[in-house]
CSV table of C-alpha atoms and ligand atoms in Angstrom, one decimal:
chain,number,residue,atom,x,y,z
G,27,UNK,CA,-102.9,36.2,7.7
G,28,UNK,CA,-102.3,35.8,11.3
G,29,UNK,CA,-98.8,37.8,12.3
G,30,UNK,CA,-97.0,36.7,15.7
G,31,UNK,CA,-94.9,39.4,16.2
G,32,UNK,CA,-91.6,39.3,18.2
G,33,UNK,CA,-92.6,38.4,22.0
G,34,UNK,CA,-94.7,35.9,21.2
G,35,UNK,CA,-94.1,32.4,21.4
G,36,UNK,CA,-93.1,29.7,18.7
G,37,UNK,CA,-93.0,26.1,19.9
G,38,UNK,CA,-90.8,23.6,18.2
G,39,UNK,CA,-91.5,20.0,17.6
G,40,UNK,CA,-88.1,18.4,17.8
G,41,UNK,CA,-85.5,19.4,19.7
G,42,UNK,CA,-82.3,18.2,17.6
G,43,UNK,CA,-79.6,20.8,15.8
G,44,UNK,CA,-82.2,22.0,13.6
G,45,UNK,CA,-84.7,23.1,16.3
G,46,UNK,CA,-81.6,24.7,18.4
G,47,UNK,CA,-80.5,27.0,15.8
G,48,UNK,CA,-84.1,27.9,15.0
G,49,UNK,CA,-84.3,28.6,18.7
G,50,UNK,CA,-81.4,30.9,18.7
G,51,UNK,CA,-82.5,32.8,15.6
G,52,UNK,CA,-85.9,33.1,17.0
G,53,UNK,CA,-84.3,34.7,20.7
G,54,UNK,CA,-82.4,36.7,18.6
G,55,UNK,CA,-85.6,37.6,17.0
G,56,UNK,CA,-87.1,38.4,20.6
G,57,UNK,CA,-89.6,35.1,20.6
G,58,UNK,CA,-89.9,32.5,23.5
G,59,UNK,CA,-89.2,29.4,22.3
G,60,UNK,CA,-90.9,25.8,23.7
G,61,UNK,CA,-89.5,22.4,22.2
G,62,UNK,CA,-91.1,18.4,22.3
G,63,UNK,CA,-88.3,16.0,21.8
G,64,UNK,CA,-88.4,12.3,23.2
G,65,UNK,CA,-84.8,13.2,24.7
G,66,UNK,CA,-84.4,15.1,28.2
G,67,UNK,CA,-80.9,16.0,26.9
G,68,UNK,CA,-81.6,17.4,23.6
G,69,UNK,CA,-79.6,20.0,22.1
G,70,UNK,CA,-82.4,22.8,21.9
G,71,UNK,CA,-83.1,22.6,25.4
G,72,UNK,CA,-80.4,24.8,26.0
G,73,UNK,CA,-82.6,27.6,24.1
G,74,UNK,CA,-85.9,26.9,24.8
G,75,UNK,CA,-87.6,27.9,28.0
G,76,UNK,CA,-89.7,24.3,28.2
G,77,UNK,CA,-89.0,21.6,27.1
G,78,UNK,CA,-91.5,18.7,26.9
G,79,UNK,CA,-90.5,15.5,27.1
G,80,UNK,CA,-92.2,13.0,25.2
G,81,UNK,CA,-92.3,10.9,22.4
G,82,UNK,CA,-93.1,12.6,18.4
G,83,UNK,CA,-96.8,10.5,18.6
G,84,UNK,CA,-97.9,11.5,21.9
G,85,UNK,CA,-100.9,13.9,21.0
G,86,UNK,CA,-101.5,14.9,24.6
G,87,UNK,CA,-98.1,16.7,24.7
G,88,UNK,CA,-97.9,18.2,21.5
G,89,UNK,CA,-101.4,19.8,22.8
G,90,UNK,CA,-99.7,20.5,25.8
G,91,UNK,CA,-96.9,22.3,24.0
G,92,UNK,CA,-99.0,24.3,21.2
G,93,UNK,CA,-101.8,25.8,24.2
G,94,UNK,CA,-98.3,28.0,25.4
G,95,UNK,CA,-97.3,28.8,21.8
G,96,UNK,CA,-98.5,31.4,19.6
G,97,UNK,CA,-97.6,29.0,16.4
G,98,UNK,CA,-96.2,25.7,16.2
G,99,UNK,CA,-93.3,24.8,13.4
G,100,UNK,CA,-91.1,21.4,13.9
G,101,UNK,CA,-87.9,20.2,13.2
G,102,UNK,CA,-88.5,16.7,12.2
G,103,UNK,CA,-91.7,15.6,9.9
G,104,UNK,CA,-91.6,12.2,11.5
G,105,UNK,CA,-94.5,13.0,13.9
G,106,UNK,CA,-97.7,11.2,13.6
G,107,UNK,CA,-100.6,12.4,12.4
G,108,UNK,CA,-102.8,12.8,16.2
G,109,UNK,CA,-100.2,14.7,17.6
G,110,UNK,CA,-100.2,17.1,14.4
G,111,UNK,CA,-103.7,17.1,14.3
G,112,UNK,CA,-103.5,17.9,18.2
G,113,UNK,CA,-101.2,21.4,17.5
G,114,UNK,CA,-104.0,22.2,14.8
G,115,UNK,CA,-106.6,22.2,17.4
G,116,UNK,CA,-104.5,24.6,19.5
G,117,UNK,CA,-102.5,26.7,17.2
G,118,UNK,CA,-101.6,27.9,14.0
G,119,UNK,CA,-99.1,24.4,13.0
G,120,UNK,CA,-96.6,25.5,10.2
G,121,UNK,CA,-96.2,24.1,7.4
G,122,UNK,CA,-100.2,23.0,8.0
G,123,UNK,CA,-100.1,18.9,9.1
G,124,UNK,CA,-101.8,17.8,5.6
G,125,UNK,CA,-98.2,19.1,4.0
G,126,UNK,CA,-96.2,17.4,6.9
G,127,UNK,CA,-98.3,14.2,6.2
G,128,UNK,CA,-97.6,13.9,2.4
G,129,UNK,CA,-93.9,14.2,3.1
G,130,UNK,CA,-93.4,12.2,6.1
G,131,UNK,CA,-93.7,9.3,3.5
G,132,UNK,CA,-91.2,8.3,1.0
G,133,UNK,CA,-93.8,6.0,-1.0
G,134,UNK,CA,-97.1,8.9,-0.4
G,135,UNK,CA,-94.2,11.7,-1.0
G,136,UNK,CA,-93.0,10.4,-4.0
G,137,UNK,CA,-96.2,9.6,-5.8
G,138,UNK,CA,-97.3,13.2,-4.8
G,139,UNK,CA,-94.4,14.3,-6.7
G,140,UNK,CA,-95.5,12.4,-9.5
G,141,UNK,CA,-99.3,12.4,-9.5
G,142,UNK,CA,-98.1,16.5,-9.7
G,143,UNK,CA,-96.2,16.4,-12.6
G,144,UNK,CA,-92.9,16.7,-10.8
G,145,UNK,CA,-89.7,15.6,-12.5
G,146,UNK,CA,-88.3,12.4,-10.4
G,147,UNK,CA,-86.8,9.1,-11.6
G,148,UNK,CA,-87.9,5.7,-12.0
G,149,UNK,CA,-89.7,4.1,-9.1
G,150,UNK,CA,-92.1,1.1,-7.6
G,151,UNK,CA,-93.3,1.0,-4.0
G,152,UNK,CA,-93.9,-2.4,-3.1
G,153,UNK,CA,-95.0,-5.0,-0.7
G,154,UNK,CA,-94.1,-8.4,-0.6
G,155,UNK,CA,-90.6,-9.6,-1.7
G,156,UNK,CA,-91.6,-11.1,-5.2
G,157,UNK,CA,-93.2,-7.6,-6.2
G,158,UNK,CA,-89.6,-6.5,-4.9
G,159,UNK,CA,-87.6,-8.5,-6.9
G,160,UNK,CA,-90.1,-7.8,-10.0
G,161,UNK,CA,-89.1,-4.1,-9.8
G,162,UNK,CA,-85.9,-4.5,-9.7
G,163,UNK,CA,-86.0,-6.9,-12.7
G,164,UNK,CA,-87.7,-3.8,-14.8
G,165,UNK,CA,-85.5,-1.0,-12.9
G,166,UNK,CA,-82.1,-2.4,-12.9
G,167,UNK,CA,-80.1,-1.7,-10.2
G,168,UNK,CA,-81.6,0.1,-7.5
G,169,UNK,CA,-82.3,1.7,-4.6
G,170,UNK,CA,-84.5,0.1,-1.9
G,171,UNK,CA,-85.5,2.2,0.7
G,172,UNK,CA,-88.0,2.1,3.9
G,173,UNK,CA,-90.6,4.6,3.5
G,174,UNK,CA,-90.7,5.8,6.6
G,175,UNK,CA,-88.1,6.8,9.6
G,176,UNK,CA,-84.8,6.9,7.3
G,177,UNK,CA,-82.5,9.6,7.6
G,178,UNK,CA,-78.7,10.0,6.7
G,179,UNK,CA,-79.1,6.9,4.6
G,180,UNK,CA,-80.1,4.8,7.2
G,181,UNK,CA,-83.1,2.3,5.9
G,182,UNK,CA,-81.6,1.8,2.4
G,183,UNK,CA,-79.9,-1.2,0.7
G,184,UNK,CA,-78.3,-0.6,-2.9
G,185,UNK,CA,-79.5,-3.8,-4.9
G,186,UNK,CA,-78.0,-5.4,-8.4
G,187,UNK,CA,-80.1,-8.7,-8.8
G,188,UNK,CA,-84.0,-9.4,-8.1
G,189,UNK,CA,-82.2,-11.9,-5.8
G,190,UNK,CA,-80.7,-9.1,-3.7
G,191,UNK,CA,-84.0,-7.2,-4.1
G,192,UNK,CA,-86.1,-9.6,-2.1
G,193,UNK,CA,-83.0,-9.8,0.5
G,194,UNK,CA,-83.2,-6.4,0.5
G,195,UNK,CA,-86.8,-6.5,1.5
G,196,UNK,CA,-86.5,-8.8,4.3
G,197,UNK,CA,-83.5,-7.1,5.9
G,198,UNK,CA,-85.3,-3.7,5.3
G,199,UNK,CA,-88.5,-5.6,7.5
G,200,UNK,CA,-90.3,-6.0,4.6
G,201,UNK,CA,-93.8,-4.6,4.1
G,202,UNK,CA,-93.8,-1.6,2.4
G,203,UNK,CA,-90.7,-0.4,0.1
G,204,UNK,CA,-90.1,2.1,-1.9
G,205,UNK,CA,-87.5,1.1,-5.1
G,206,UNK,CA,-85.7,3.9,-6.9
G,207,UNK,CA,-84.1,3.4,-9.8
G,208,UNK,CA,-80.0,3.7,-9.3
G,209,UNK,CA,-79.3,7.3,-10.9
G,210,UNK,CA,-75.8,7.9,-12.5
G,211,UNK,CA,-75.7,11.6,-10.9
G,212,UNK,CA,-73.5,14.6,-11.8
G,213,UNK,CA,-74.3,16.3,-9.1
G,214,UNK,CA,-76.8,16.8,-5.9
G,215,UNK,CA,-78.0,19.8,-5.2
G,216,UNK,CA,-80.7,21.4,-3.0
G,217,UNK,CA,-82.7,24.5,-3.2
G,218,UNK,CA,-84.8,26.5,0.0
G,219,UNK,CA,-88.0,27.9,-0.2
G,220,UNK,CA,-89.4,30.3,2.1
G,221,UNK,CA,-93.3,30.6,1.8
G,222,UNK,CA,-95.5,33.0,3.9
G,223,UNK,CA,-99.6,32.2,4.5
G,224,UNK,CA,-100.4,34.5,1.5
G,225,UNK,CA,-98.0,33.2,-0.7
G,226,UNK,CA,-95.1,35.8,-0.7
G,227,UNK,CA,-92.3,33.6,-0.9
G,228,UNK,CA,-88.3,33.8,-1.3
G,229,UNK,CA,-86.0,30.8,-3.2
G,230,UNK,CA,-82.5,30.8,-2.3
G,231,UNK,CA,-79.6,29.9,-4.8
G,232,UNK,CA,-79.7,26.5,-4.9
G,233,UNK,CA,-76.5,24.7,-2.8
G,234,UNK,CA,-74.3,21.9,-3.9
G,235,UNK,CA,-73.7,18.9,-2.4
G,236,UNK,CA,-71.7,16.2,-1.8
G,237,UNK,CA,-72.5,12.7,0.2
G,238,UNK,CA,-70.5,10.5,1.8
G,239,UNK,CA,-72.2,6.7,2.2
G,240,UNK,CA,-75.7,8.4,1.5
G,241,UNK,CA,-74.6,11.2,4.1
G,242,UNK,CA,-73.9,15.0,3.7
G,243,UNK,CA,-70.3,15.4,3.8
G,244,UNK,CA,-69.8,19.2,2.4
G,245,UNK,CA,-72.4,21.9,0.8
G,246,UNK,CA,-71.4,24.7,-1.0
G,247,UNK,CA,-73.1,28.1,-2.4
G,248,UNK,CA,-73.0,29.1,-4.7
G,249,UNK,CA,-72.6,26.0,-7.0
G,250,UNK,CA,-70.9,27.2,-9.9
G,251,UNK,CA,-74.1,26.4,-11.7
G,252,UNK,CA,-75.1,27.2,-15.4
G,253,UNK,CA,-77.7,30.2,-15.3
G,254,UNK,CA,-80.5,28.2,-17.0
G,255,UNK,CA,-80.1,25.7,-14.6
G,256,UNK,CA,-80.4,27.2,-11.2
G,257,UNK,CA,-83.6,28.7,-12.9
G,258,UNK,CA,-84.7,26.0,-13.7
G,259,UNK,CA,-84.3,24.2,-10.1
G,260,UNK,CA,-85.5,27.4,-8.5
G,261,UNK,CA,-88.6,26.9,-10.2
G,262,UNK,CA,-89.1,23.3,-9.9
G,263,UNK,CA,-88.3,24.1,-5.9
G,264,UNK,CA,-90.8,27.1,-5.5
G,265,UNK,CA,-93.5,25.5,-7.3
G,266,UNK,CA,-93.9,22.6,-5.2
G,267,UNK,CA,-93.8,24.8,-2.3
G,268,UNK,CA,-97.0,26.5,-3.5
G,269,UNK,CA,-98.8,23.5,-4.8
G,270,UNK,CA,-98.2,21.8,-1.5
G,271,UNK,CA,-99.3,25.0,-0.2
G,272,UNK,CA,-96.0,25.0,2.6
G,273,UNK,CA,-96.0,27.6,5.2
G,274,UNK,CA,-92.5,28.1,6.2
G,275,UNK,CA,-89.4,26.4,4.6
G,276,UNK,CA,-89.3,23.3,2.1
G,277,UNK,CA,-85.9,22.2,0.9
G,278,UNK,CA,-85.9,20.7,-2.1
G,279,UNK,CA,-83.1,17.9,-2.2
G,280,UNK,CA,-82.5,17.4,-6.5
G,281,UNK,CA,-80.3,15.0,-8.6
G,282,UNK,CA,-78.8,16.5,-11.9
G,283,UNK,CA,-78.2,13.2,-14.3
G,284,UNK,CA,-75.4,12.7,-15.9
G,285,UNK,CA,-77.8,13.0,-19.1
G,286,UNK,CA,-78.8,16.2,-18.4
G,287,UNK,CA,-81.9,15.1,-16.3
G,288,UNK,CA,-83.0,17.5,-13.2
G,289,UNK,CA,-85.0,15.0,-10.9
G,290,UNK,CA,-86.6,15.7,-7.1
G,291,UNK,CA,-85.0,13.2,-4.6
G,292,UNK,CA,-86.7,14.0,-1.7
G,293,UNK,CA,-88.4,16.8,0.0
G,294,UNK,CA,-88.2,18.3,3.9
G,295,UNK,CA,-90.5,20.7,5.1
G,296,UNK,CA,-88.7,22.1,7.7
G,297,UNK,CA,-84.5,23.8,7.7
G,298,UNK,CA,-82.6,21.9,6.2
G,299,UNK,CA,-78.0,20.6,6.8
G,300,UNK,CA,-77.4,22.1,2.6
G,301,UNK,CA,-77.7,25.1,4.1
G,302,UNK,CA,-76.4,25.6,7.2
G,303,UNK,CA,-73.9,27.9,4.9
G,304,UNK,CA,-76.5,30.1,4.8
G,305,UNK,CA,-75.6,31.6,8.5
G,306,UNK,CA,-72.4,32.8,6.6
G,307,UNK,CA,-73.6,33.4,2.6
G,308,UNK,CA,-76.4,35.1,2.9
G,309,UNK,CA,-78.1,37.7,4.7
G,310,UNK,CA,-81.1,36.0,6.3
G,311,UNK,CA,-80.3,32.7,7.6
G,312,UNK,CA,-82.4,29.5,6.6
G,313,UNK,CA,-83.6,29.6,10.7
G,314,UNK,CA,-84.3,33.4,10.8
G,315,UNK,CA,-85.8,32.9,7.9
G,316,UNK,CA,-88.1,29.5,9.1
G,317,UNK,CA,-89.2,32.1,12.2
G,318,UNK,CA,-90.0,35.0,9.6
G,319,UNK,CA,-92.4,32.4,7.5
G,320,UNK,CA,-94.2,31.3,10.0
G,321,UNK,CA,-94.6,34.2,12.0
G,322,UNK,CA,-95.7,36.0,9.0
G,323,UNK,CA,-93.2,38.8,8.9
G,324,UNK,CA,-91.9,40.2,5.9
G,325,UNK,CA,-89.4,37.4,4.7
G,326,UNK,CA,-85.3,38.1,4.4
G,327,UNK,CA,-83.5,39.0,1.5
G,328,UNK,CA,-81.7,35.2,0.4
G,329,UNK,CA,-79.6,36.8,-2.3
G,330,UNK,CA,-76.0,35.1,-1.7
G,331,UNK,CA,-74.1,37.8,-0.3
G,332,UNK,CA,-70.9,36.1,-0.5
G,333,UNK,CA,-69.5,32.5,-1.3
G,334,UNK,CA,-69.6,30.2,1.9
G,335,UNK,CA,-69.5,26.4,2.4
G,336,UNK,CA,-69.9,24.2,5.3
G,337,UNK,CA,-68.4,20.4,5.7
G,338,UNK,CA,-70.4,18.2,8.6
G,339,UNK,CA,-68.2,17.1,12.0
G,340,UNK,CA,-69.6,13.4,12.5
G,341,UNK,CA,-68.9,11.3,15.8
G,342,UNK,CA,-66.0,9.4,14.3
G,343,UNK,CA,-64.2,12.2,14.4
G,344,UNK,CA,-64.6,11.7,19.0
G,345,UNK,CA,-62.1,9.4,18.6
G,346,UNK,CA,-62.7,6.9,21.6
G,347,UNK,CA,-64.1,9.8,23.6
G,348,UNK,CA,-61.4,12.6,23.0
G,349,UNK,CA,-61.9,15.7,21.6
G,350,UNK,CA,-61.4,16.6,18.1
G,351,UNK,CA,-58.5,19.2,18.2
G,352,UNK,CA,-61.1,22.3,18.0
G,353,UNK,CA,-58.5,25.3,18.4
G,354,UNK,CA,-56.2,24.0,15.4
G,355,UNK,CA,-59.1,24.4,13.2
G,356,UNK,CA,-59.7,27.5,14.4
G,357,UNK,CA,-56.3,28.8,13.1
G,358,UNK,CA,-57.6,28.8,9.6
G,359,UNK,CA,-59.2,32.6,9.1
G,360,UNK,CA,-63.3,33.0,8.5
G,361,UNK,CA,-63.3,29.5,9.9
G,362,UNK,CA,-66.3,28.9,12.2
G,363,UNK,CA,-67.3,26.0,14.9
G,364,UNK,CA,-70.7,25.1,15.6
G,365,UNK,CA,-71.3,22.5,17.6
G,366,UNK,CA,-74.7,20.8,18.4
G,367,UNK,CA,-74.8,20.7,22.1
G,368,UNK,CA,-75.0,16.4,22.1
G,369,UNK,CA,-73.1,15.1,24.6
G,370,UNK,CA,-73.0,11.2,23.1
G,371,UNK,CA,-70.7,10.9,20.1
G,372,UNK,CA,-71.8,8.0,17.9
G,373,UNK,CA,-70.1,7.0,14.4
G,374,UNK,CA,-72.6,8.5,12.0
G,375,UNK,CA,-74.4,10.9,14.8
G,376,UNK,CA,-73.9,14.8,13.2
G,377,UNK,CA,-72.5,16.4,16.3
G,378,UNK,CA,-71.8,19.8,14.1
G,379,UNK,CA,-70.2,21.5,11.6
G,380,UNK,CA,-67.9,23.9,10.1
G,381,UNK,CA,-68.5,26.9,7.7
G,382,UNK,CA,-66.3,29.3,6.0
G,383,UNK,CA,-66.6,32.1,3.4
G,384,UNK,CA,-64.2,33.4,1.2
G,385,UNK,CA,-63.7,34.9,-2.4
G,386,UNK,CA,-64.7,32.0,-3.9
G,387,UNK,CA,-66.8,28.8,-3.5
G,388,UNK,CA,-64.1,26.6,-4.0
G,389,UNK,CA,-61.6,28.6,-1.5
G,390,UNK,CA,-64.7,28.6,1.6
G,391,UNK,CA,-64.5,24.9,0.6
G,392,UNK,CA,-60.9,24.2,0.9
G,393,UNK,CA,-60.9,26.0,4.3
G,394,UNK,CA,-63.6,24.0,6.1
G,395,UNK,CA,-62.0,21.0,4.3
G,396,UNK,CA,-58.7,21.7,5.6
G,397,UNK,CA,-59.8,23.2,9.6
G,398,UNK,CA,-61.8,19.7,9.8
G,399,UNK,CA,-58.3,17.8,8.9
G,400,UNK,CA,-56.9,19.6,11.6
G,401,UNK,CA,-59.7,18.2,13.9
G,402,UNK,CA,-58.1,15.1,13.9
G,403,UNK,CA,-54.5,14.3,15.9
G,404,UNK,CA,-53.3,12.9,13.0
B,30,ATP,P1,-80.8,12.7,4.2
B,30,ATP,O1,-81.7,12.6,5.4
B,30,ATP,O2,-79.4,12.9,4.6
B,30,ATP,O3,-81.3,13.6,3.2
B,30,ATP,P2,-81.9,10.2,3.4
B,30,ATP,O4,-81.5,9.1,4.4
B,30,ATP,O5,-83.2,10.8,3.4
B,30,ATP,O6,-80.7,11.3,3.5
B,30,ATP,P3,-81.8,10.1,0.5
B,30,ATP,O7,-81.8,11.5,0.3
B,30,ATP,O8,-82.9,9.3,-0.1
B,30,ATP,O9,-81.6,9.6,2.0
B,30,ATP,O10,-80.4,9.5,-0.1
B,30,ATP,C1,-79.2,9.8,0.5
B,30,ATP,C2,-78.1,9.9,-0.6
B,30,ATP,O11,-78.0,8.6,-1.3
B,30,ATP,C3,-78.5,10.9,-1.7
B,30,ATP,O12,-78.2,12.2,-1.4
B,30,ATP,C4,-77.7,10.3,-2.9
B,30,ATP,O13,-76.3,10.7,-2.7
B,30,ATP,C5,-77.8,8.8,-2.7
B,30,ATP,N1,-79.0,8.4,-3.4
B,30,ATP,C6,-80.3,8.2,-2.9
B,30,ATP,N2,-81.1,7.8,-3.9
B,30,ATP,C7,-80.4,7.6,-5.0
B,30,ATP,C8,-80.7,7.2,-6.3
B,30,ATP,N3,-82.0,6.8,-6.7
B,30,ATP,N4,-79.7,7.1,-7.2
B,30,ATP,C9,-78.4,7.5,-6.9
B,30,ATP,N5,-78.1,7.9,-5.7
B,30,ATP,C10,-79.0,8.0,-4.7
B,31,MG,MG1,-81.7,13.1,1.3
């Protein structure tokens, strides 16, 4: 197993919030750091001492970037395949871009999952409208959703009817769609592997999670979680790390059913928003943690140290271009700020978040949940 040890130089495809905190953990860590993002302005530029910019399927840059790095990791898995296939030839890419192919792709992700034995619920990927509407006649209501490019709920219509189905299909661009069956959920939850080349690997507790219009609102951890079932998730979590052979992190988002069903929703190879808590809750950091992996260093204890939540600061909150009342939240004690840098605020965009800790789960969540209400003038 290849070892880059601190002084070396970790590139970073991507250059959003997830790719600035890994920068800082890797600084911290005593590592260059070199990011590729499409946007001049992005919020890792601020800790990276290059930044490339260019678009995620130019393969001449993402060359360019990985003959400067000592490994390559990313960010975001929506690159395409010649640029990934470009780091390869350069450097060692982490996770390896066979892993980063299968998940860039709801429909190829999902039937991974299944071909693999993987718990996950009902589903058709489809291609014309009528096959659309068919699905959704044998699912009930569902979920349609694009396979490829959707985050933050964004490329997904809920659908009752096969008539809204084939709607559904056409305002989604139609083509190829993936349909999930419309879970009744308990509760979300997620769970973060960390996997080294030779297979020593860490699972943190799992986090719970709750979404607002198909985006994260607040994650907690710990969950409050029966033992057998954060076993069980840990499990499910670590051993699709290893079968899909990840180098670095993979964060396994899951549904619990409200019949007792643990099912995969979706998988991302790479840090992941549930557990931004773990800057607070635990004593390696998911980003220290991503540089550790792929660097090959022994990983970080993931143990939760003590209860911690976070709750996302969207762009809505810029009200018509002021700023959020950032000192008032402040006020409330082990209350942190972390902003991302972006200097745009869009409805929707995640601009940052806050996190907390305190005796209990529930008490780290009222804080954050109370500073961010102070956020607001009124
Ligand atoms: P993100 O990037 O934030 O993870 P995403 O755009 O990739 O989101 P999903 O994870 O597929 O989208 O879905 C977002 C949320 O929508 C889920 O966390 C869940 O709350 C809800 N959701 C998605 N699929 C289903 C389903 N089949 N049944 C019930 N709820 C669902
Ligand atoms: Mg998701």
């Amino acid at each position: 197993m290849s070892v880059i040890v601190p002084g070396g130089t970790i590139g970073i495809l991507g250059g959003g919030q997830l790719g600035r905190m890994t920068g800082m953990a890797a600084r911290s860590l005593g590592y260059d750091v070199q990011v590729l993002d499409p946007d001049p302005d992005c919020p890792a530029r601020a800790v990276a001492s290059r930044t490339i910019t260019a678009r995620f399927d130019d393969a001449d840059a993402a060359a360019d970037l990985a003959r400067d790095c000592d490994v390559v990791t990313l960010e975001i898995e929506q690159i395409g395949r010649p640029a990934l296939e470009a780091v390869s030839g350069m450097a060692p890419l982490r996770p390896r871009a066979e892993a980063i192919f299968t998940v860039q792709d709801r429909i190829r992700q999902r039937s991974w999952l299944d071909t693999h034995g993987f718990p996950v619920g009902g589903y058709r990927a489809v291609m014309t409208a009528d096959e659309c509407a068919d699905a959704v006649s044998v699912l009930g209501p569902s979920i349609c959703k694009s396979p490829m490019g959707g985050y933050d709920g964004r490329g997904q219509r809920r659908v009752r009817t096969p008539d809204e189905a084939r709607e559904a299909h056409e305002s989604l661009g139609g083509g190829r769609v993936i349909v999930e069956q419309f879970l009744d959920l308990d509760l979300e939850l997620s769970v973060l592997v960390a996997r080294r080349e030779d297979g020593a690997f860490a699972v943190y507790p799992p986090s719970v999670n709750h979404h607002v219009h198909g985006v994260l609102d607040w994650a907690i951890c710990p969950g409050g979680l029966a033992a057998p079932l954060v076993q069980h998730a840990q499990q499910v979590a670590h051993a699709i790390a290893d079968t899909m052979g990840i180098v670095g992190l993979l964060a396994v988002e899951l549904f619990l059913t409200k019949d007792g069903r643990l099912l995969v929703n979706e998988l991302a190879p790479r840090p992941h928003n549930t557990y931004h808590h773990s800057e607070r809750g635990h004593s390696t950091s998911q980003f220290e943690q991503l540089v550790r992996a792929v660097c090959g260093l022994p990983l970080g204890e993931v143990a939760s140290v003590v209860p911690a939540a976070i709750a996302n600061l969207l762009g809505d909150l810029w009200v018509e271009g002021a700023r959020p009342h950032f000192a008032e939240a402040l006020t409330i004690p082990d209350v942190r700020l972390h902003l991302y840098g972006k200097a745009s605020a869009r409805p929707g965009r995640k601009m940052g978040h806050l996190s907390a800790i305190a005796p209990s789960a529930q008490e780290a969540l009222d804080k954050v949940l109370e500073a961010r209400r102070l956020l607001s003038p009124d």
